[in-house]
Tab-separated table of C-alpha atoms in Angstrom:
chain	number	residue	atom	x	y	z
U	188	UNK	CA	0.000	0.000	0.000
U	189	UNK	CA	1.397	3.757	-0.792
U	190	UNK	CA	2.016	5.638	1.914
U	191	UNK	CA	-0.387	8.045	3.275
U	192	UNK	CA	0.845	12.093	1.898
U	193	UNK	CA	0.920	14.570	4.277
U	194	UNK	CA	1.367	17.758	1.913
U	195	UNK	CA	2.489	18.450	-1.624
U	196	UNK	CA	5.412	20.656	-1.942
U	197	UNK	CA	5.243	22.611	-5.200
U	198	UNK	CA	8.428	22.390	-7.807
U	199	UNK	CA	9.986	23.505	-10.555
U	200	UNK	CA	9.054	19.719	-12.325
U	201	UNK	CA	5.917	18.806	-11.170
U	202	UNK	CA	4.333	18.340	-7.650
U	203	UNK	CA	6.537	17.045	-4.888
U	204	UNK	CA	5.270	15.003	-1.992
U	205	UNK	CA	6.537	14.578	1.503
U	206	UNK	CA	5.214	10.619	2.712
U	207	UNK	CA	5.318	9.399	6.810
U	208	UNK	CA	8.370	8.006	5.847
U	209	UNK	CA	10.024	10.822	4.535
U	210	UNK	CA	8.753	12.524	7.634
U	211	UNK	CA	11.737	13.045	10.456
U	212	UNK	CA	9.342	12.574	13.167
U	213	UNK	CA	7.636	9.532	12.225
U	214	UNK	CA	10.918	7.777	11.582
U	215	UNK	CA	12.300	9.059	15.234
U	216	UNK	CA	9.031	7.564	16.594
U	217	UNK	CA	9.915	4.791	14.934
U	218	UNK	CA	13.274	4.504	16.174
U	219	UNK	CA	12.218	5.448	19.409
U	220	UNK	CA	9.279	2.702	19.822
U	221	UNK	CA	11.862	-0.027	18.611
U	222	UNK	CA	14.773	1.169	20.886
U	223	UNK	CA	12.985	1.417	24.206
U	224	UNK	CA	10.614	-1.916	23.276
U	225	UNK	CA	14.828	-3.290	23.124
U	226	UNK	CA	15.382	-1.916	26.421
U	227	UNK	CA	12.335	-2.729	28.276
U	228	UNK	CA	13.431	-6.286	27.262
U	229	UNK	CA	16.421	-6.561	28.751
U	230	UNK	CA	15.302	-5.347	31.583
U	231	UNK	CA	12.704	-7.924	31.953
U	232	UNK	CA	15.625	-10.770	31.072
U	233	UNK	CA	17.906	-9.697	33.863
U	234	UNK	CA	16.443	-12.195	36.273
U	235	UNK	CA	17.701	-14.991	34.461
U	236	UNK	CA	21.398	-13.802	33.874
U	237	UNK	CA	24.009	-14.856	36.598
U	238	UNK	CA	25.089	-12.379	39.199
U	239	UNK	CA	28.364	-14.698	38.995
U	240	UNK	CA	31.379	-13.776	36.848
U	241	UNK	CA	29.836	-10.362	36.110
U	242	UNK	CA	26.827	-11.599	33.312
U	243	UNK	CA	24.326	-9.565	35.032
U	244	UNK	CA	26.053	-6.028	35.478
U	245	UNK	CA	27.182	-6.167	32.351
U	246	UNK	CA	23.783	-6.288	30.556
U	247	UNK	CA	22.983	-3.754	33.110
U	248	UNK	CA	26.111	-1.126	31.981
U	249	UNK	CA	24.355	-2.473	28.125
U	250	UNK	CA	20.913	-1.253	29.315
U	251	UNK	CA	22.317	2.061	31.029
U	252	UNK	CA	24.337	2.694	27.709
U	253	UNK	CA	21.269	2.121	25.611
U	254	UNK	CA	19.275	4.656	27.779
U	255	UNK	CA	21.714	7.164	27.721
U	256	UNK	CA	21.847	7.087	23.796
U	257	UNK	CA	17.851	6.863	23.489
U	258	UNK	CA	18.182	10.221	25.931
U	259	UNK	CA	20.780	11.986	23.901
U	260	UNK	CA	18.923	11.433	20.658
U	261	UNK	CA	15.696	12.672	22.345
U	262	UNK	CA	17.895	16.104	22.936
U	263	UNK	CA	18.842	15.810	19.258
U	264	UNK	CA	15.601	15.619	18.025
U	265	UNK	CA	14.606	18.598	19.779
U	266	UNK	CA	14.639	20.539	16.260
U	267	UNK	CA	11.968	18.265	14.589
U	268	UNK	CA	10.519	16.924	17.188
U	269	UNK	CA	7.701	19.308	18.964
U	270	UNK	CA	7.816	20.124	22.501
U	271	UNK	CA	4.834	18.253	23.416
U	272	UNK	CA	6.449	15.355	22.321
U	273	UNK	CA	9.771	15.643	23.593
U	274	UNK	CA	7.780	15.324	27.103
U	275	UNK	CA	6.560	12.083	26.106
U	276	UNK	CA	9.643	10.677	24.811
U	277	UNK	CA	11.866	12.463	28.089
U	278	UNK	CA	9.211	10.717	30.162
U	279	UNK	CA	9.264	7.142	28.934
U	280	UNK	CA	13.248	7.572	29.370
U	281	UNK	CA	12.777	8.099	32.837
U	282	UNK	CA	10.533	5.298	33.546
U	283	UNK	CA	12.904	2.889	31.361
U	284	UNK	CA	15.294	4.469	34.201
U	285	UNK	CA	13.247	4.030	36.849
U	286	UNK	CA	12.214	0.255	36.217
U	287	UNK	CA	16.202	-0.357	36.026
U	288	UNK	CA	16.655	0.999	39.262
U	289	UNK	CA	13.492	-1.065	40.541
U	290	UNK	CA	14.552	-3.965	39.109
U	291	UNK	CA	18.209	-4.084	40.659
U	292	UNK	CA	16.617	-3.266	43.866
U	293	UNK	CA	14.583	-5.865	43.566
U	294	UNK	CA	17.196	-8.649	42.946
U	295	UNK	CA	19.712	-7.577	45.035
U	296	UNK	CA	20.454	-9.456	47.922
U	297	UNK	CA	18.778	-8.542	50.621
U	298	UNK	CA	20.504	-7.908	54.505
U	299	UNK	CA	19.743	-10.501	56.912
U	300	UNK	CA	19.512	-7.895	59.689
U	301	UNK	CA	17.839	-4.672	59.135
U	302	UNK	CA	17.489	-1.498	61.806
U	303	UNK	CA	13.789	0.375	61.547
U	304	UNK	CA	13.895	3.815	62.672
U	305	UNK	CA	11.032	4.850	63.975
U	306	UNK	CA	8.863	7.476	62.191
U	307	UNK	CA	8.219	10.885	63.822
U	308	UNK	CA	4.481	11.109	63.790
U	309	UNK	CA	3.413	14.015	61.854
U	310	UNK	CA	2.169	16.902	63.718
U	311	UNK	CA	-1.364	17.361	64.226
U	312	UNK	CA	-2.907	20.576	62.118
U	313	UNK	CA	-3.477	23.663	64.644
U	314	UNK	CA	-7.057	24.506	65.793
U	315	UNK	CA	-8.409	26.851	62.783
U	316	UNK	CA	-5.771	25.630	60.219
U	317	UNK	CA	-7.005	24.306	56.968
U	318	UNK	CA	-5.082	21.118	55.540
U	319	UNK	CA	-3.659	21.759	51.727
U	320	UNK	CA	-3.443	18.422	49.718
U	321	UNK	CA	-1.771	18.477	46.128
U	322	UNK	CA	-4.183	17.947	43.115
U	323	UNK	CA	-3.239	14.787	41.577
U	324	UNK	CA	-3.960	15.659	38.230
U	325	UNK	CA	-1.342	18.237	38.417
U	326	UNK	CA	2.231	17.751	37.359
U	327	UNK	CA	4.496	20.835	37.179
U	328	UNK	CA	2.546	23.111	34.673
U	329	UNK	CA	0.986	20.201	33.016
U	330	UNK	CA	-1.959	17.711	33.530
U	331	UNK	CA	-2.115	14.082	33.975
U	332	UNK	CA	-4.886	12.638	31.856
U	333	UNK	CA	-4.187	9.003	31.518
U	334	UNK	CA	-1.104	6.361	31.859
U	335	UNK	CA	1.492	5.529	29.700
U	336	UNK	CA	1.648	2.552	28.170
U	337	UNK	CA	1.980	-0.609	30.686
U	338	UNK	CA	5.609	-1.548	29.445
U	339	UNK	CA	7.012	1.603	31.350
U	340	UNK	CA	4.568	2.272	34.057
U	341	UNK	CA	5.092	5.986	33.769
U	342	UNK	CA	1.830	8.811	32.968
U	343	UNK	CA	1.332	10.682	29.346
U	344	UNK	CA	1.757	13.872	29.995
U	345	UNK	CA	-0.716	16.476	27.550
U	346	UNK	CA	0.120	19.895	27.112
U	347	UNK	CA	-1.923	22.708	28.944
U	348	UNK	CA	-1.710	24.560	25.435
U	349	UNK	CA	-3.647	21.657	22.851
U	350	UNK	CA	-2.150	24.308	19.775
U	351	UNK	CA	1.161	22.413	20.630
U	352	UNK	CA	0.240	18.998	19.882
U	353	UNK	CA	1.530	17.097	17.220
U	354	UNK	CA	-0.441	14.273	15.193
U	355	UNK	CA	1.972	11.853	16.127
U	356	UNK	CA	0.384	10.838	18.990
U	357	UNK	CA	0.951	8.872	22.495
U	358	UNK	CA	3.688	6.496	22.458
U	359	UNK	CA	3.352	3.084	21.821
U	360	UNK	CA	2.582	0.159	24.380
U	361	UNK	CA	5.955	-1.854	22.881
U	362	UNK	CA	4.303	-5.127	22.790
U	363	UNK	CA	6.587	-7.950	23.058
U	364	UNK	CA	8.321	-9.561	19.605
U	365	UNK	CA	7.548	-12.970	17.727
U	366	UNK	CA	7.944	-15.882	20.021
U	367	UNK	CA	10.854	-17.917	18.189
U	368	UNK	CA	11.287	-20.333	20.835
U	369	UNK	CA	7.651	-21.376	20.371
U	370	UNK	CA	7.793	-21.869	16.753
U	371	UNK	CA	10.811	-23.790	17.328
U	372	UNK	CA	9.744	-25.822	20.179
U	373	UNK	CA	6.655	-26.819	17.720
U	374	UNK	CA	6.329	-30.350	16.287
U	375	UNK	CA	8.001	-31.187	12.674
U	376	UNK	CA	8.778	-34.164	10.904
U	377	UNK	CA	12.087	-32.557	10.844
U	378	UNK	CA	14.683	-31.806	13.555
U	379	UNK	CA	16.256	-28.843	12.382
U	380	UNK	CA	15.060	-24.966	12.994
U	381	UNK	CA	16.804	-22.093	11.160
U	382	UNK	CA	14.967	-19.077	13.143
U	383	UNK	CA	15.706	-16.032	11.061
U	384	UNK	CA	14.970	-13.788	14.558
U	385	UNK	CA	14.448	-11.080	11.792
U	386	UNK	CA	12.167	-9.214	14.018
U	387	UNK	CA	13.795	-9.427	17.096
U	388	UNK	CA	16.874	-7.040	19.105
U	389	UNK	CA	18.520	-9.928	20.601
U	390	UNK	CA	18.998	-13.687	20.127
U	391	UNK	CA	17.793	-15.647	23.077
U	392	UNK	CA	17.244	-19.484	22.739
U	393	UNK	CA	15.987	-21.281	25.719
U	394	UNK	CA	14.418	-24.294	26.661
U	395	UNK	CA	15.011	-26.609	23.408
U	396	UNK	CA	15.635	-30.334	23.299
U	397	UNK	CA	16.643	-32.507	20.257
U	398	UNK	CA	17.060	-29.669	17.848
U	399	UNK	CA	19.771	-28.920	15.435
U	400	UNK	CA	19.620	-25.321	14.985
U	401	UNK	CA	20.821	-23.442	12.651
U	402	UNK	CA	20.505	-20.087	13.045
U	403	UNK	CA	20.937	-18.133	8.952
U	404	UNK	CA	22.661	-14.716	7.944
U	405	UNK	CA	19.665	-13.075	8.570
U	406	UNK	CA	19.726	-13.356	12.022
U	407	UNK	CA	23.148	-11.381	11.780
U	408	UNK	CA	20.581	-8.090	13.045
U	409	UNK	CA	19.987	-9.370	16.063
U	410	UNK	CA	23.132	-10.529	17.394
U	411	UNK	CA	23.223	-7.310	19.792
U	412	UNK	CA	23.516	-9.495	22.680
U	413	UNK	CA	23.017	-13.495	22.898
U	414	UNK	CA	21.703	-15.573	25.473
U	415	UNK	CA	21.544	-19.342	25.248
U	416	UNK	CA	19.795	-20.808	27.871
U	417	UNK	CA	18.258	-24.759	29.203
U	418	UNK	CA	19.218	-26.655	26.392
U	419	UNK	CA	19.783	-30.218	26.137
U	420	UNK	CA	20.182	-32.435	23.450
U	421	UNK	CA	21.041	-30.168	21.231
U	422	UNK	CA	23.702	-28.729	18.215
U	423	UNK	CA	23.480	-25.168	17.864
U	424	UNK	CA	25.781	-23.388	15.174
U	425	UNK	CA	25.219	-19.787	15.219
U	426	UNK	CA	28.743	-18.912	13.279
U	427	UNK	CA	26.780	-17.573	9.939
U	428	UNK	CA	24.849	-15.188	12.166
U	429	UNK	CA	27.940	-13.983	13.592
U	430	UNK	CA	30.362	-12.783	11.017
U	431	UNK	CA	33.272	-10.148	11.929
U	432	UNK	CA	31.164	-7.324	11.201
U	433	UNK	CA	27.953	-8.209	13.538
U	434	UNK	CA	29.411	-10.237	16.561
U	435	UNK	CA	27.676	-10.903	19.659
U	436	UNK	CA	28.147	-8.008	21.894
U	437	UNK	CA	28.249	-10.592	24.326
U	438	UNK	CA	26.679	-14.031	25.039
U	439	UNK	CA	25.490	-15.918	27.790
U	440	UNK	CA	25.489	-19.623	27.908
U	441	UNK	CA	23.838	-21.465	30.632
U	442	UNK	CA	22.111	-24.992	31.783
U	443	UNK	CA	23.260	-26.810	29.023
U	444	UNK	CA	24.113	-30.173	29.042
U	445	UNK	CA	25.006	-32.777	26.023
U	446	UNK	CA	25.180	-30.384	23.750
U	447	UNK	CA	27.323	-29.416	20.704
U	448	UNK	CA	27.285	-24.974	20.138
U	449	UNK	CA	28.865	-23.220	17.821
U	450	UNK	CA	28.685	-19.718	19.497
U	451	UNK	CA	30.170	-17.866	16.734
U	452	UNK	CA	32.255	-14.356	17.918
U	453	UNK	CA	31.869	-12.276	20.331
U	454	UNK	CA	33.281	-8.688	20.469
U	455	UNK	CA	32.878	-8.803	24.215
U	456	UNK	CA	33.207	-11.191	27.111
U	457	UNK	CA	31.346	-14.825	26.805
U	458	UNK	CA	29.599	-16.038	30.182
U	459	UNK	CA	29.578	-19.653	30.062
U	460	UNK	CA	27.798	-21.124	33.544
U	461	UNK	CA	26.581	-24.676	34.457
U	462	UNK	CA	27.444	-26.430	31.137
U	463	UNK	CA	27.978	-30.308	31.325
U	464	UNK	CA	29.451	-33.262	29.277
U	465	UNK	CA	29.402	-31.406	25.848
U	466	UNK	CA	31.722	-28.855	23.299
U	467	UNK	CA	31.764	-25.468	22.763
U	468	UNK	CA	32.823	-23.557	20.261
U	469	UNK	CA	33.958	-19.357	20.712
U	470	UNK	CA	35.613	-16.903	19.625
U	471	UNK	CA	35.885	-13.649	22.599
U	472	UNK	CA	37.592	-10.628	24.063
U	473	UNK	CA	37.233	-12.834	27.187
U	474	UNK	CA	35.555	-16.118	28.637
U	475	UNK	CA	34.699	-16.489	31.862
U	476	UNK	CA	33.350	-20.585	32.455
U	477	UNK	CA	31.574	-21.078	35.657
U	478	UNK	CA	30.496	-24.687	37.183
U	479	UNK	CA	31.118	-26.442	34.150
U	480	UNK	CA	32.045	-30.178	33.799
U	481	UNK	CA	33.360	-32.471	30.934
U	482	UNK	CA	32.911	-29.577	28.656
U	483	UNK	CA	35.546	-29.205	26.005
U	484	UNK	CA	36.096	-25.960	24.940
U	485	UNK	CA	37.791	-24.391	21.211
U	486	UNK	CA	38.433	-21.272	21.911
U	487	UNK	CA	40.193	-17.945	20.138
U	488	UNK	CA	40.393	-15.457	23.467
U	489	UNK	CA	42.077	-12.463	23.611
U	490	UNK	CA	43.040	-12.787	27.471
U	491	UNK	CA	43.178	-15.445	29.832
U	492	UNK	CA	40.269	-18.196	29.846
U	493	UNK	CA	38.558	-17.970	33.555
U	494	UNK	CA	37.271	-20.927	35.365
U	495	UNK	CA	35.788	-21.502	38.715
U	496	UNK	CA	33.778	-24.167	39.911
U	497	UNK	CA	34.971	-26.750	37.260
U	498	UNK	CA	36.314	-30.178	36.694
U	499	UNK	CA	37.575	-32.048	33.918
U	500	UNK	CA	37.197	-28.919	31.448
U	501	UNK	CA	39.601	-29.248	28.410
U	502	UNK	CA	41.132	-26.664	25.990
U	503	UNK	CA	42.072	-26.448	22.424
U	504	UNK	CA	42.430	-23.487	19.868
U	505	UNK	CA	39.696	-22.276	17.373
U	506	UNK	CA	39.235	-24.867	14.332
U	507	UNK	CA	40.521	-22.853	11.182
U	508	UNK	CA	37.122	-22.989	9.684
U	509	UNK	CA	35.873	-20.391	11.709
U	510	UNK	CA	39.141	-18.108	12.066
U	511	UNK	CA	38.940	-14.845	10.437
U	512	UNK	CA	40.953	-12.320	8.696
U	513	UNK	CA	40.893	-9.610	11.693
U	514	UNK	CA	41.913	-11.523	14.354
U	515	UNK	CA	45.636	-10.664	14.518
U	516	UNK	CA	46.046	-10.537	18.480
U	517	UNK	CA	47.593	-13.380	20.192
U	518	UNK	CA	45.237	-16.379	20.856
U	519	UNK	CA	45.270	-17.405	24.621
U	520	UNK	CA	43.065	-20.331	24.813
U	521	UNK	CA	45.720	-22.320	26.799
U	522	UNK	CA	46.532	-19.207	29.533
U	523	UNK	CA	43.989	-20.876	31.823
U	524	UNK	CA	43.456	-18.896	35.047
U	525	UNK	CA	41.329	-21.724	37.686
U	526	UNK	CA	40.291	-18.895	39.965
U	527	UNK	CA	39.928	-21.845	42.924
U	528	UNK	CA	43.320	-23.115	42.588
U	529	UNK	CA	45.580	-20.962	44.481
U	530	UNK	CA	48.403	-23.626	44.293
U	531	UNK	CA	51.538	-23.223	42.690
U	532	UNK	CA	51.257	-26.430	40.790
U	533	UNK	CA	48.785	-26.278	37.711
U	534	UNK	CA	45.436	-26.685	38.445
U	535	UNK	CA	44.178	-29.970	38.324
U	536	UNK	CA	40.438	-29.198	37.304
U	537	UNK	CA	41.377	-28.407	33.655
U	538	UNK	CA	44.065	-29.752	30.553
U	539	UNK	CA	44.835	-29.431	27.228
U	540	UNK	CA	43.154	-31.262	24.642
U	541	UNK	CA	45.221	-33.601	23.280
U	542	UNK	CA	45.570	-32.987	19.354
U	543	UNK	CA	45.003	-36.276	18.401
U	544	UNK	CA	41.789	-36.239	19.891
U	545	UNK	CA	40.740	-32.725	18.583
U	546	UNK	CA	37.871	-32.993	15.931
U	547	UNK	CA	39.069	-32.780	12.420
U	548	UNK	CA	38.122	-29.883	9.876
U	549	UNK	CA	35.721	-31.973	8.165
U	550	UNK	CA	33.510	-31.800	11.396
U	551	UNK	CA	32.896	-28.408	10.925
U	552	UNK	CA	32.664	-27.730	7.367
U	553	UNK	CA	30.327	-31.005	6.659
U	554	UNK	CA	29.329	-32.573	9.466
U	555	UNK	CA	28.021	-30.049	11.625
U	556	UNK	CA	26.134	-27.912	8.823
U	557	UNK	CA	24.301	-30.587	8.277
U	558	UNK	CA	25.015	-33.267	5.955
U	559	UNK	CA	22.844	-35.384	3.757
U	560	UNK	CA	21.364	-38.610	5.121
U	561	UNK	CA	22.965	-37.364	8.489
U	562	UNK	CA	20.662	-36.179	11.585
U	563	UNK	CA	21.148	-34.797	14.576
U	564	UNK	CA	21.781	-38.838	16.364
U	565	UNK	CA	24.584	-38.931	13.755
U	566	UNK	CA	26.014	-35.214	14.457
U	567	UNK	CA	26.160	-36.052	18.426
U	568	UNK	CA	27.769	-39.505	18.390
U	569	UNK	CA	30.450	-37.836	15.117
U	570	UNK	CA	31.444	-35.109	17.932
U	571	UNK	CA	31.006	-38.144	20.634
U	572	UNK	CA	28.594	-36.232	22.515
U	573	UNK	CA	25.863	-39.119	24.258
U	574	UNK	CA	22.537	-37.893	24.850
U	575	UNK	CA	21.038	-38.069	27.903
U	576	UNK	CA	18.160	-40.085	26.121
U	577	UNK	CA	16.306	-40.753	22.786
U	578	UNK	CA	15.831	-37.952	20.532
């Protein structure tokens, strides 16, 4: 369908038009509605990151950076965007800021012992005095009329002068994105999913079993942060979605067990927690492996690999297949720091990979994309990965 005109602008040629998507305001509302809908998300996902090894705090410093940008562009758009609606925008900042806060509050650990202080009780009003109560509907020098949309909590603010309004209009509720992990978890005769996550921010898989998954170029969009989350079962390759210019920003892996993942890069640190008796594949600025067991890890890392919690973790460098051109730094996938081994001798709870029983090339450019004839049974038991049970 066209779009809808808003004016014709006479020329020298023949009319002009401006459309809503020429229009600078509709495409910063736009922006704006997909940005914070972004943000309120990962607010609602901090619950389920680990406070251990830092995962949590940094998706918070992500979040705070995010609504520090959305804020700064508000203050740019202050030359197109009428003053009416720079309240609304400035105000559903503020209650993105203001759920943060509540939310951190909120999972915070809380002090076992706590001192009340006790209230002064307010003073009673004088014989003749007359008590003065704010209006509610008043806000500064403007009036509150209804609520802002649910996802921030926070009021719509109208202008006391209606010759300011613009026909933009309130902001939008942000409804939540498609559901990939539903259409995923959905039955086929087939055991592979290649979610495109073309309409999402972020790529967040949780909760699959028996899948090969396979996630396409397309999803390259959404790879502003990754979470990968209660899988079992399972190979996930997300290297295509991943190339050097759209890494993960970071990535969070967690409650996986007998599983084979590709994670692809990651520009930032890689939070790898509770992972059991399966391979991982990543290339990061840093990894930081938490409670992890019979995990073998490939890994091209910029500083030293972290562990705590583990046993029988094992180490080899990247597979060639997935090296690229702009990694020129030194890889230190064997600089192993065991932050509950304080011994002088090495620590016990992880080793090097022996090379002859590193998977070959041929793994990764055949087997695990997928080869004819070949399912998912056949990937795990190539990689020697047993499942848990039937798939």
């Amino acid at each position: 369908m066209a779009p809808e005109v808003i004016h014709p602008v006479a020329a020298h040629h023949g009319p002009h038009v401006v459309t809503n998507a020429q229009d600078p305001k509709e495409r910063f509302y736009r922006h704006f509605q997909t940005e914070a809908a972004a943000a309120q998300e990962q607010i609602d996902n901090l619950a389920s990151l680990a406070v251990v090894g830092g995962e949590r705090q940094d998706a918070v410093e992500a979040i705070l950076s995010a609504i520090s940008r959305l804020s700064h562009e508000v203050s740019d758009a202050s030359d197109y965007v009428p003053a009416y609606d720079q309240r609304l925008y400035a105000q559903a900042v503020k209650a993105l800021t203001d759920k943060l806060n509540e939310t951190q509050t909120r999972l915070a650990p809380r002090s076992r012992f706590q001192f009340k202080s006790r209230a002064a009780a307010p003073e009673a009003p004088g014989p003749g005095s007359i008590e003065l109560k704010p209006d509610p509907r008043v806000i500064g020098n403007t009036h509150l009329v209804d609520g802002l949309s649910p996802a921030f909590g926070g009021p719509t603010l109208r202008s006391a002068n209606p010759e300011a309004e613009d026909d933009v209009g309130a902001l939008p509720s942000f409804a939540g994105s498609k559901n990939y992990n539903e259409e995923m978890a959905k039955p086929s005769v087939s055991n592979v999913r290649k979610p495109s996550f073309s309409s999402a921010k972020e790529i967040a898989i949780s909760g699959q079993r028996g899948l090969h998954i396979i996630l396409p170029s397309t999803a390259s969009r959404a790879t502003s942060s990754g979470r990968l989350t209660d899988m079992a079962d399972c190979v996930v390759d997300m290297s295509m979605a991943t190339p050097t210019s759209a890494p993960f920003a970071n990535l969070a892996l967690r409650n996986i067990s007998h599983c084979l993942v590709v994670a692809g890069k990651v520009s930032g640190p890689v939070h790898i927690t509770g992972v059991t008796d399966g391979i991982v594949v990543v290339a990061a600025r840093q990894a930081r492996i938490h409670e992890c067991h019979n995990v073998d890890f490939y890994l091209y890392c910029n500083s030293h690999p972290i562990i705590e919690d583990c046993s029988n973790v094992r180490f080899a460098p990247l597979p060639a297949t997935y090296h690229s051109s702009d990694e020129t730094s030194t890889n230190q996938w064997d600089q192993v720091d065991d932050f509950k081994w304080l011994k002088a001798e090495k620590s016990p709870n992880w080793s090097i990979l022996p090379e002859e029983e590193r998977l070959p090339e041929d793994v990764w450019t055949k087997c695990v994309p997928g080869e004819p004839g070949k399912d998912l049974k056949d990937i795990l038991k190539r990689v020697g990965i047993s499942r848990r049970s039937s798939v």
